[in-house]
Coordinates of C-alpha atoms in Angstrom, one line a residue:
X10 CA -59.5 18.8 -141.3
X11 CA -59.6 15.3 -141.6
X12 CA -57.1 12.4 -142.7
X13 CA -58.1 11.4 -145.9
X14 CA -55.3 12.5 -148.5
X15 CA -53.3 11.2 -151.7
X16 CA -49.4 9.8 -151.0
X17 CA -48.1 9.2 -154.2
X18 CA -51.1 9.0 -156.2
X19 CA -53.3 7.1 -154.2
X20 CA -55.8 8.2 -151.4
X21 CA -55.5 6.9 -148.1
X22 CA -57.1 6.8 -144.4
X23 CA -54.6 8.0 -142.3
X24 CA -51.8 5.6 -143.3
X25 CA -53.9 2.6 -144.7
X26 CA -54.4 2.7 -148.7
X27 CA -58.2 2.2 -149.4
X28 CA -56.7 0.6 -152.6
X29 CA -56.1 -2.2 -149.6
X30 CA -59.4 -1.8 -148.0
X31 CA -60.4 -2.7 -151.0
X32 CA -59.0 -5.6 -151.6
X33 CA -59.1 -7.2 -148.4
X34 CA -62.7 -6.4 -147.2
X35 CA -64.6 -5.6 -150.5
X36 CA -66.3 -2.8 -151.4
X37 CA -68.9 -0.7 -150.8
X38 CA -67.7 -0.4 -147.5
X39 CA -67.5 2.3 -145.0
X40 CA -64.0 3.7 -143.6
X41 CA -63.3 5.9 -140.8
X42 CA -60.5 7.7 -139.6
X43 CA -60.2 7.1 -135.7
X44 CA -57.7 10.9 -135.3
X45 CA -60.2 12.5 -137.3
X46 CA -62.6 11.5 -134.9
X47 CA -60.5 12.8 -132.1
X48 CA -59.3 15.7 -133.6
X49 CA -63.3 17.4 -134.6
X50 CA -64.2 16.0 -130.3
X51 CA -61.0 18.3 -129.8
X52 CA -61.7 21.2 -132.0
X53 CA -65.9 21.4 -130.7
X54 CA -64.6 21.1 -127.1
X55 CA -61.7 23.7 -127.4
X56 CA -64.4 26.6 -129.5
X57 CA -66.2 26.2 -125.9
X58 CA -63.5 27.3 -123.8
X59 CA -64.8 30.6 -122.8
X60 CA -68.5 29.5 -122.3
X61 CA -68.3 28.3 -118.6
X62 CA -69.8 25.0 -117.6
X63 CA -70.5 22.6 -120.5
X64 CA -71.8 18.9 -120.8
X65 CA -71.4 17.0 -124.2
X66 CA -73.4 14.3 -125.5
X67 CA -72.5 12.9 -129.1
X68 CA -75.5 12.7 -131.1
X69 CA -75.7 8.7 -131.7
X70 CA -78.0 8.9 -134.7
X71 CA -75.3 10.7 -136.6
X72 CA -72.9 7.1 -136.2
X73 CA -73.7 4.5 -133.9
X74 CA -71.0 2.5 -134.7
X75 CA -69.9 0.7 -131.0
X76 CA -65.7 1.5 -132.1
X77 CA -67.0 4.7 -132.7
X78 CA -68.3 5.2 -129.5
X79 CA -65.4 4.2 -127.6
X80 CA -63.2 6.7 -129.8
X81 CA -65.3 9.7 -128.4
X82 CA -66.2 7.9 -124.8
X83 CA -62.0 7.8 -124.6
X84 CA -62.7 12.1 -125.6
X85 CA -64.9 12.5 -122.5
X86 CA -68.1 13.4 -124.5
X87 CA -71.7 11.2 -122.9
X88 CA -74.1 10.4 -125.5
X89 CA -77.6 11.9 -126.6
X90 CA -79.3 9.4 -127.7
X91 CA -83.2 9.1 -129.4
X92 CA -84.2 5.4 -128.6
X93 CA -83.5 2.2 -126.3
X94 CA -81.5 0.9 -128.4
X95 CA -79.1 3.9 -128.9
X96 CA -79.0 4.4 -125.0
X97 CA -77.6 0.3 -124.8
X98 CA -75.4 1.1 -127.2
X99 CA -73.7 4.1 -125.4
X100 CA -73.6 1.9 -122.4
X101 CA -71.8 -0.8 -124.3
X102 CA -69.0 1.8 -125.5
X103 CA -68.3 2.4 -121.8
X104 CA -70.6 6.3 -121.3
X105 CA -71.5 6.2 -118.1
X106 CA -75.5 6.0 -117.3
X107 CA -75.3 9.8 -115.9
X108 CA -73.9 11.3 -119.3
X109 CA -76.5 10.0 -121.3
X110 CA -79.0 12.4 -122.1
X111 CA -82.3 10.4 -123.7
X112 CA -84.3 13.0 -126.6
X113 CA -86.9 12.1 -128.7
X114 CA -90.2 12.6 -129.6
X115 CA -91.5 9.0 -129.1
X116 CA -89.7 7.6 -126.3
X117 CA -92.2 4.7 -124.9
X118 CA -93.3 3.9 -121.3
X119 CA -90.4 0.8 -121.4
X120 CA -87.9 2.9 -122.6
X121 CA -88.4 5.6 -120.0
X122 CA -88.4 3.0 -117.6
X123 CA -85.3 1.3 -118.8
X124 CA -83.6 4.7 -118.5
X125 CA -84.7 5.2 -115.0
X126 CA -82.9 2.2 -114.1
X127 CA -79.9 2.5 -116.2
X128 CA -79.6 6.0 -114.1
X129 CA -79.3 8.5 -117.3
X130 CA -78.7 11.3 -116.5
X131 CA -81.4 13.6 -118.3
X132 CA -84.9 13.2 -120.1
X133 CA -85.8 15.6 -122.5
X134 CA -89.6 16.0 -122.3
X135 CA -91.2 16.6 -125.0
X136 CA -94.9 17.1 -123.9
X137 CA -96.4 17.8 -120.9
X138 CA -98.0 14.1 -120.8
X139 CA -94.5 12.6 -121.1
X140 CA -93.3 14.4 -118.1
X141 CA -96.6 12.8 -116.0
X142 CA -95.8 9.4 -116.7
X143 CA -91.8 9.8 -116.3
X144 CA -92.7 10.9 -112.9
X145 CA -95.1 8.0 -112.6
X146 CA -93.0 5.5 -113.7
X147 CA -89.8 7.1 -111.2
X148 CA -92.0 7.9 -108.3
X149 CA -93.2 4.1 -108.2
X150 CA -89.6 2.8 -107.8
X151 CA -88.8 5.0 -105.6
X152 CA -86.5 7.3 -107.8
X153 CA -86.7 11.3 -109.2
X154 CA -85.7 11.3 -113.1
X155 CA -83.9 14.5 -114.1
X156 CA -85.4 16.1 -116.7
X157 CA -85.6 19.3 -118.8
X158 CA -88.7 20.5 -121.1
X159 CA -87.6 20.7 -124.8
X160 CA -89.2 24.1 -125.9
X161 CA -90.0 24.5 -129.8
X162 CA -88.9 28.5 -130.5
X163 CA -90.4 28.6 -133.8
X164 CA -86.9 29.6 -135.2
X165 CA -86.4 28.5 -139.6
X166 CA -83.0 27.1 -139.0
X167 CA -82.7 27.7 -143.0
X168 CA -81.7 24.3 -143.4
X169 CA -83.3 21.6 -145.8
X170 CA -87.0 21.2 -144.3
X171 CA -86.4 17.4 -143.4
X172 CA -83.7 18.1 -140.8
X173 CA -85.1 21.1 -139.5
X174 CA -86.9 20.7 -135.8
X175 CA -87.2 24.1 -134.8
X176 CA -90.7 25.6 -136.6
X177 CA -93.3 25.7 -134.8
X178 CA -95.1 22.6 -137.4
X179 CA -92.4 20.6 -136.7
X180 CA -93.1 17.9 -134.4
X181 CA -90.5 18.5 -132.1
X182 CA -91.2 20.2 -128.5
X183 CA -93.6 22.3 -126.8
X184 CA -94.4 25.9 -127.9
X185 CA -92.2 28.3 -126.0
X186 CA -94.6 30.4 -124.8
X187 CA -96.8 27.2 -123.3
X188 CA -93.4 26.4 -122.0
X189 CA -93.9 28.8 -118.6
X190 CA -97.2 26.7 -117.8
X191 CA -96.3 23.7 -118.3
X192 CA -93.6 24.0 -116.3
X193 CA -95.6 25.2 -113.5
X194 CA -97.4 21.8 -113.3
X195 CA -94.6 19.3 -114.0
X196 CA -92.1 20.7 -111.4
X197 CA -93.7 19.8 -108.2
X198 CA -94.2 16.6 -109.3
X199 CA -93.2 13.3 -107.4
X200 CA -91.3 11.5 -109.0
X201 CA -89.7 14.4 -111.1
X202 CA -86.5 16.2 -111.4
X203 CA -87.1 19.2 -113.2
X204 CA -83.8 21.0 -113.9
X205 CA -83.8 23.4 -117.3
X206 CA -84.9 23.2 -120.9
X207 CA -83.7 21.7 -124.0
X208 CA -83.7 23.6 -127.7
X209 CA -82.6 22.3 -131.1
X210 CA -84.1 23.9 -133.9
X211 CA -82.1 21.7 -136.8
X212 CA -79.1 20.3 -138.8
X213 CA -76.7 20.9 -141.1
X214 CA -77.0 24.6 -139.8
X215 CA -75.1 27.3 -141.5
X216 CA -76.2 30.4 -140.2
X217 CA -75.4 31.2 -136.7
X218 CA -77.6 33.9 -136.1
X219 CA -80.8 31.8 -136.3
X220 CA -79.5 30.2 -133.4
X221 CA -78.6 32.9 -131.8
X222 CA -82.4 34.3 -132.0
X223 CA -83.6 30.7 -130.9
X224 CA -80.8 31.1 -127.7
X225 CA -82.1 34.5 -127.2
X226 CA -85.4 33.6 -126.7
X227 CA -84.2 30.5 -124.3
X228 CA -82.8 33.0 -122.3
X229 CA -85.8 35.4 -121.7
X230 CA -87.3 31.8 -120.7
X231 CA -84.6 31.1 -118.3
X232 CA -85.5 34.3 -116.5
X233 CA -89.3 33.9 -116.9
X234 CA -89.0 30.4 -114.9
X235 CA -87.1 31.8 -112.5
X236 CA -89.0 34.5 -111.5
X237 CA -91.7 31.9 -111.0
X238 CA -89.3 30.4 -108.3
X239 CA -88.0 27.5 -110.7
X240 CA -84.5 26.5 -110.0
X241 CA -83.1 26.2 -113.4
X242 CA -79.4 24.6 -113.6
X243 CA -79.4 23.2 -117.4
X244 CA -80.0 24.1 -120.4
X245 CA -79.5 21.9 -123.3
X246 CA -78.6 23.9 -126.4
X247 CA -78.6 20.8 -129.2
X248 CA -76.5 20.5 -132.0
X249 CA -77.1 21.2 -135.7
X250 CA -73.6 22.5 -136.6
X251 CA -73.1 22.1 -140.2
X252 CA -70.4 20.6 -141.9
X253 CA -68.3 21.4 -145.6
X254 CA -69.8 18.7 -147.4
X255 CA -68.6 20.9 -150.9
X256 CA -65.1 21.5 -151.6
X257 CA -64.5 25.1 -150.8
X258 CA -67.7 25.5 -148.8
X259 CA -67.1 27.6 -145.8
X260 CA -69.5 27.2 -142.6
X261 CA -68.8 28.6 -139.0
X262 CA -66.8 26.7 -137.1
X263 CA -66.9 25.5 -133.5
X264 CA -64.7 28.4 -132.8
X265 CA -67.0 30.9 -134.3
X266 CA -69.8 28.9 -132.7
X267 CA -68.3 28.9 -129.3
X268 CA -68.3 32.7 -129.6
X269 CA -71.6 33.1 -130.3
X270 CA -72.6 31.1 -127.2
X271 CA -70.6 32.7 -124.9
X272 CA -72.2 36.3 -125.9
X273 CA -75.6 34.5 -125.9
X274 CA -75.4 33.0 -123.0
X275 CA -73.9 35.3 -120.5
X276 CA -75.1 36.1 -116.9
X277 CA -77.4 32.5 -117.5
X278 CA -75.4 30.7 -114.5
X279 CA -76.3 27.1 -116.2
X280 CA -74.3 23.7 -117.0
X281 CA -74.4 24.4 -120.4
X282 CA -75.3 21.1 -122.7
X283 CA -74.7 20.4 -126.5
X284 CA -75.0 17.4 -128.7
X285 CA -72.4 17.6 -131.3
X286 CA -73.2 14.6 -133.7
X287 CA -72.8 15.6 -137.6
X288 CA -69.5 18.4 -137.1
X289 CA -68.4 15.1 -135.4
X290 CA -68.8 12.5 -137.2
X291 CA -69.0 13.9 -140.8
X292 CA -65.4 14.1 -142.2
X293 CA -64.5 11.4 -140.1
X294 CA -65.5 9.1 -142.8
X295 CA -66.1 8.2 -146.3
X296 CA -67.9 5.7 -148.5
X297 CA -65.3 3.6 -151.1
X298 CA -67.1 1.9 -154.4
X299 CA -66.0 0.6 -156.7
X300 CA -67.0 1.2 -160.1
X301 CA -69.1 -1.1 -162.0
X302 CA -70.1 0.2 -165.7
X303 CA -69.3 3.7 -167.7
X304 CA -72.5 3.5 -169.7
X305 CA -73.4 5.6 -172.5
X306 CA -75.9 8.3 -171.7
X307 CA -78.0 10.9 -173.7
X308 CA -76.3 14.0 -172.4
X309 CA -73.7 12.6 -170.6
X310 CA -72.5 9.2 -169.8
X311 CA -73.4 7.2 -166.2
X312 CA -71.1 6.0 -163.6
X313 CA -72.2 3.0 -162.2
X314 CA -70.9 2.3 -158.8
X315 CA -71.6 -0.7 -156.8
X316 CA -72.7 1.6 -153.9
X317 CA -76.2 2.8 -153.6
X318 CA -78.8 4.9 -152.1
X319 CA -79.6 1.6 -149.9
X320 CA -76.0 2.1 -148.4
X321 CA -76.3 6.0 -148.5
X322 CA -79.8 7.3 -148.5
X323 CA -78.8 10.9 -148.0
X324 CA -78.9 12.1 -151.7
X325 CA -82.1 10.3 -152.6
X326 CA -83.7 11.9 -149.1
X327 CA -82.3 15.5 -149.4
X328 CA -80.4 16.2 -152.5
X329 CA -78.0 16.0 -150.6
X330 CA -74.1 16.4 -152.2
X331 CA -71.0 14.3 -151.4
X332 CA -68.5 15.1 -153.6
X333 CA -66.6 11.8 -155.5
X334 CA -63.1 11.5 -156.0
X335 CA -60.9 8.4 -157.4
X336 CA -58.4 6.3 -155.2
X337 CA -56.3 6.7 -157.8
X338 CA -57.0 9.8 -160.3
X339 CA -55.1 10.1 -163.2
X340 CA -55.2 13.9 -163.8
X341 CA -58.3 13.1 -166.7
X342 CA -61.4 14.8 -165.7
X343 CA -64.8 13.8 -167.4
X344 CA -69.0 15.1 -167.0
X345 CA -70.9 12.5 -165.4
X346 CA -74.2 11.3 -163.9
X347 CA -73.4 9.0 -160.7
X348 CA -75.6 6.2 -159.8
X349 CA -76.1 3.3 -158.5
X350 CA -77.3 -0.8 -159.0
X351 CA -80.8 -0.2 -157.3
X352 CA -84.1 -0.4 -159.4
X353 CA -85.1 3.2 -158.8
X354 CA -84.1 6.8 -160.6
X355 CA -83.7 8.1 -157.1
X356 CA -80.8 5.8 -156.8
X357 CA -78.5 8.7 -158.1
X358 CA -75.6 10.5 -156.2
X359 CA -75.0 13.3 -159.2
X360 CA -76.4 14.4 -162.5
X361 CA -74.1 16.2 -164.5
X362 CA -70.8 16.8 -161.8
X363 CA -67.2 17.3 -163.4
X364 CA -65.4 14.7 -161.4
X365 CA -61.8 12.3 -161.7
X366 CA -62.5 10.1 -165.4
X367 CA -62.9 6.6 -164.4
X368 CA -63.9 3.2 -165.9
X369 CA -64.9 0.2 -164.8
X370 CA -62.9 -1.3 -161.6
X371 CA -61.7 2.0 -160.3
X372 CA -62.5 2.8 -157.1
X373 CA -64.1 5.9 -155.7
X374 CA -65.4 7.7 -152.9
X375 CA -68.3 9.5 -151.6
X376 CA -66.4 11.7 -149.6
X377 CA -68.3 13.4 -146.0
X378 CA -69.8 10.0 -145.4
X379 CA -69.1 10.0 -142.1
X380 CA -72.5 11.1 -140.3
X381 CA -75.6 9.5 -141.1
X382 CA -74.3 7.1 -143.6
X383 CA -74.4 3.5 -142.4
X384 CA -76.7 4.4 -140.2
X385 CA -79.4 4.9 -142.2
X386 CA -78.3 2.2 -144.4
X387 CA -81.2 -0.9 -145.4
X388 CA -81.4 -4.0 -147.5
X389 CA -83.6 -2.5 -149.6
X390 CA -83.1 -4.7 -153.6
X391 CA -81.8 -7.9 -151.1
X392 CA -78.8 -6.2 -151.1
X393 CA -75.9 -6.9 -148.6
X394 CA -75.8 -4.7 -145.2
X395 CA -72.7 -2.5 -145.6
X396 CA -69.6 -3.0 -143.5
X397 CA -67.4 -0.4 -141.6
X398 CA -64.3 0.0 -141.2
X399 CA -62.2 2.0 -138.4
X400 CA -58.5 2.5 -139.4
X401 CA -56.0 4.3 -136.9
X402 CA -52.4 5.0 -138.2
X403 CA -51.1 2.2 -140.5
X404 CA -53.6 -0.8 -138.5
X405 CA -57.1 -1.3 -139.4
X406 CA -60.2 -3.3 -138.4
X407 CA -63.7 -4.1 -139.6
X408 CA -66.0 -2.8 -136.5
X409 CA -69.5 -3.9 -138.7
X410 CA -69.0 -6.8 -140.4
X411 CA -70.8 -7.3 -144.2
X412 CA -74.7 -9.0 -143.3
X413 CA -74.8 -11.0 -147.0
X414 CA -77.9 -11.3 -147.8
X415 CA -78.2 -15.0 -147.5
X416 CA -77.4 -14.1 -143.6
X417 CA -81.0 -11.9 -143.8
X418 CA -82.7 -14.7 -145.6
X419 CA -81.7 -17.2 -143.3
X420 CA -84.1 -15.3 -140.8
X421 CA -87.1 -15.5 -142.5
X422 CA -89.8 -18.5 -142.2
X423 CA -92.2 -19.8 -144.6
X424 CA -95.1 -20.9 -142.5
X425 CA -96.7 -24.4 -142.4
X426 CA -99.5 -23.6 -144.7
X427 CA -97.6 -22.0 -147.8
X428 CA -95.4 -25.0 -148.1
X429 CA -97.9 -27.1 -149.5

C-alpha cells in the first residue's frame, strides 16, 4: 500500500496536495510519503516473524536521502551500505556503527579503514585478497573486523540483466564452490573476524524459487564450513524483493517471502541478515512534472514533461515502466508517447501508453519513484539537481534542496592560461 490517493479530484501525499508541492517548491521534484515508509519497514519486518533471529540493513543505494534515513533508523533497521560515503550517511541519520553492514565490490583500502574505525559491524568480502588486507589494515590497529564471504551461487534471478548479481559472470562474489577454500585461509587470520557468508543474486526479483535454490545451496555451504570446524553465526541473505511497479502486477510479498525463508532456512542456527532497499523504498515515493508541450506526433502525439531521464534514469537504463497519472484527471483518457526536455531519444518514459489526457501545465506523476530515483539523478544538459520532498500528514518539508545550475557552475574554474 502506500499514501498516494485522489480526495476530491486531486492526488495527494498523505494529506498534502502535490497541486501545492507544486506551487510552492516547483517541479520536477521528488515527494515521499514518511507512513509509507513506515508502513513497508513494518510489513518486511512482520513477513519475518517466524524466521528466528534477523538483522536488517536498508539498502542505501535504493534512497539515500538523510530524512529518509532517520524515518527507518526511528524503524530499527541498520544500513547496508556500498561506499564511504553511504556508510557517513547512515552514521549521520543516527544507525549505529555496529548495524552497518559495508557490501561492495570495490570498497578501497581507506574505506575499509574508515569502517574499522567507525566500528561497522560487518564486511562483506568479496575476494579472497580483500579479506588479506581487511585483516591487515585491523590487525595493525589493534582491532578484529567482522566479516562474512559473499559467495556468487550462479543462480539467474530472472530479473533484467543489469540488476542481476547472482550469475556466475557477474562481478559480484566468489564462486560458491571456491567458497570452502577460501574460507579455510581467511579465518585464522589476525586481524579477522570471520563469522558467515553473504548471497544476493539480484533485484526487482519476482520469482521466489530462484532464491530459494540460491538459499539452498547457502545452506549445504553452511554445513560444508562447519564440518571443517568453522563457527558460522551469520548469514546475510540480501535483498532483491521486487516491487508492483504496474498497476495490477502481483509480486510475492514479504509475507510470502518470509515463508519461504523460514522453510529454507530451518535447523541453520544463524542471525539471519537481509537488506531490504527497493520493497522499501519504492512506493514510498513519486516523481511530480509538470507538463511542458502536447506536440503533434506521427502515430501518436508526445507529452513533454519537464522531468527527464537526468532526474529518472531508470527507463532510459532498463526499460523500465512507471506508470503516469494526472494530479488532477478529468476522466479523458488519450495514446501518448512520454518524454522529456533532454537532447537524446533515450530521454523517453513511454511510447504509446493509454494514460489521463493532459495539456500543457498539468501536472503528473511518475508513480513507484521512490527507489533509485534521485539517487541516480545527474546534471546531465546543465540541468538543475532535483529536489525532494518528505511530507508526513498534512506538514511537509524539502529534505534536498533544488542545486540550480548556476550553483554547479559556480564550482568550476577557468585556468590562468585560457583566459587570455
Amino acid at each position: 500500500m502506500n499514501h498516494f490517493d485522489y480526495r476530491d479530484g486531486v492526488l495527494h501525499c498523505e494529506d498534502v496536495p502535490l497541486t501545492r508541492i507544486a506551487e510552492e517548491v516547483g517541479t520536477p521534484v521528488y515527494v515521499y510519503s514518511t507512513n509509507t515508509f513506515r508502513r513497508h519497514a513494518q510489513v518486511f519486518r512482520e513477513g519475518l516473524k517466524d524466521v528466528g533471529r534477523i538483522h536488517l540493513a536498508y539498502a542505501i543505494k535504493a534512497n539515500p536521502n538523510l530524512a529518509v534515513l532517520r524515518v527507518l533508523a526511528e524503524e530499527g533497521y541498520g544500513a547496508d551500505v556500498v561506499s564511504g560515503g553511504e556508510m557517513a550517511r547512515a552514521l549521520a541519520a543516527g544507525i549505529p556503527a555496529v548495524d552497518i553492514v559495508f557490501s561492495g565490490v570495490g570498497k578501497t583500502r581507506a574505506e575499509l579503514a574508515r569502517g574499522i574505525d567507525a566500528g561497522i559491524g560487518q564486511f562483506n568480502l568479496e575476494l579472497e585478497e580483500e579479506g588479506v588486507v581487511l585483516a591487515q589494515i585491523a590487525h595493525a590497529k589493534g582491532k578484529r573486523a567482522p566479516a562474512t564471504l559473499r559467495v556468487n551461487p550462479d543462480i539467474d534471478a530472472g530479473t533484467h540483466a543489469k540488476i542481476s548479481t547472482g550469475r556466475a559472470e557477474n562481478k559480484f562474489g566468489v564462486p560458491i564452490d571456491q567458497a570452502p577454500d577460501m574460507f579455510d585461509r581467511l579465518a585464522p587470520l589476525d586481524g579477522l573476524d570471520l563469522r558467515g557468508v553473504a548471497c544476493h543474486i539480484g533485484s526487482q526479483l519476482s520469482d521466489l524459487s530462484r532464491l530459494e535454490e540460491a538459499y539452498r545451496r547457502i545452506g549445504e555451504l553452511v554445513v560444508e564450513l562447519r564440518r571443517r570446524g568453522h563457527t558460522i553465526t551469520r548469514v546475510d541473505l540480501g535483498g532483491g524483493l521486487g516491487v508492483p511497479y504496474k498497476a495490477g502486477d502481483v509480486l510475492p510479498s514479504p509475507a510470502d517471502y518470509g515463508a519461504m525463508v523460514a522453510r529454507a532456512t530451518q535447523g541453520w542456527d544463524v542471525e539471519l541478515m537481509f537488506e531490504p532497499g527497493r520493497v522499501i523504498a519504492g512506493n514510498s515515493g513519486v516523481l511530480l512534472t509538470e507538463v511542458v508541450w502536447v506536440k503533434p506526433g506521427v502515430t501518436n502525439p508526445y507529452v513533454i514533461v519537464d522531468a527527464a531521464m537526468n532526474d529518472l534514469a531508470r527507463p532510459a537504463l532498463y526499460d523500465a515502466w512507471h506508470d503516469f497519472d494526472a494530479v488532477t484527471p478529468t476522466g479523458e483518457r488519450m495514446t501518448a508517447n512520454i518524454a522529456g526536455p533532454v537532447c537524446e531519444s533515450g530521454d523517453t518514459f513511454a511510447m504509446g501508453r493509454e494514460i489521463d489526457a493532459v495539456e500543457s501545465g498539468d501536472l503528473a506523476v511518475f508513480r513507484t519513484a521512490g527507489a533509485y530515483g534521485a539517487t541516480m539523478a545527474s546534471t546531465y544538459n546543465s540541468r538543475d539537481l532535483v529536489p525532494e520532498v518528505l511530507v508526513d500528514g498534512d506538514r511537509y518539508a524539502v529534505v534536498a534542496d533544488r542545486i540550480a545550475a548556476e550553483t554547479i557552475l559556480a564550482a568550476e574554474r577557468v585556468p590562468e592560461w585560457l583566459k587570455a
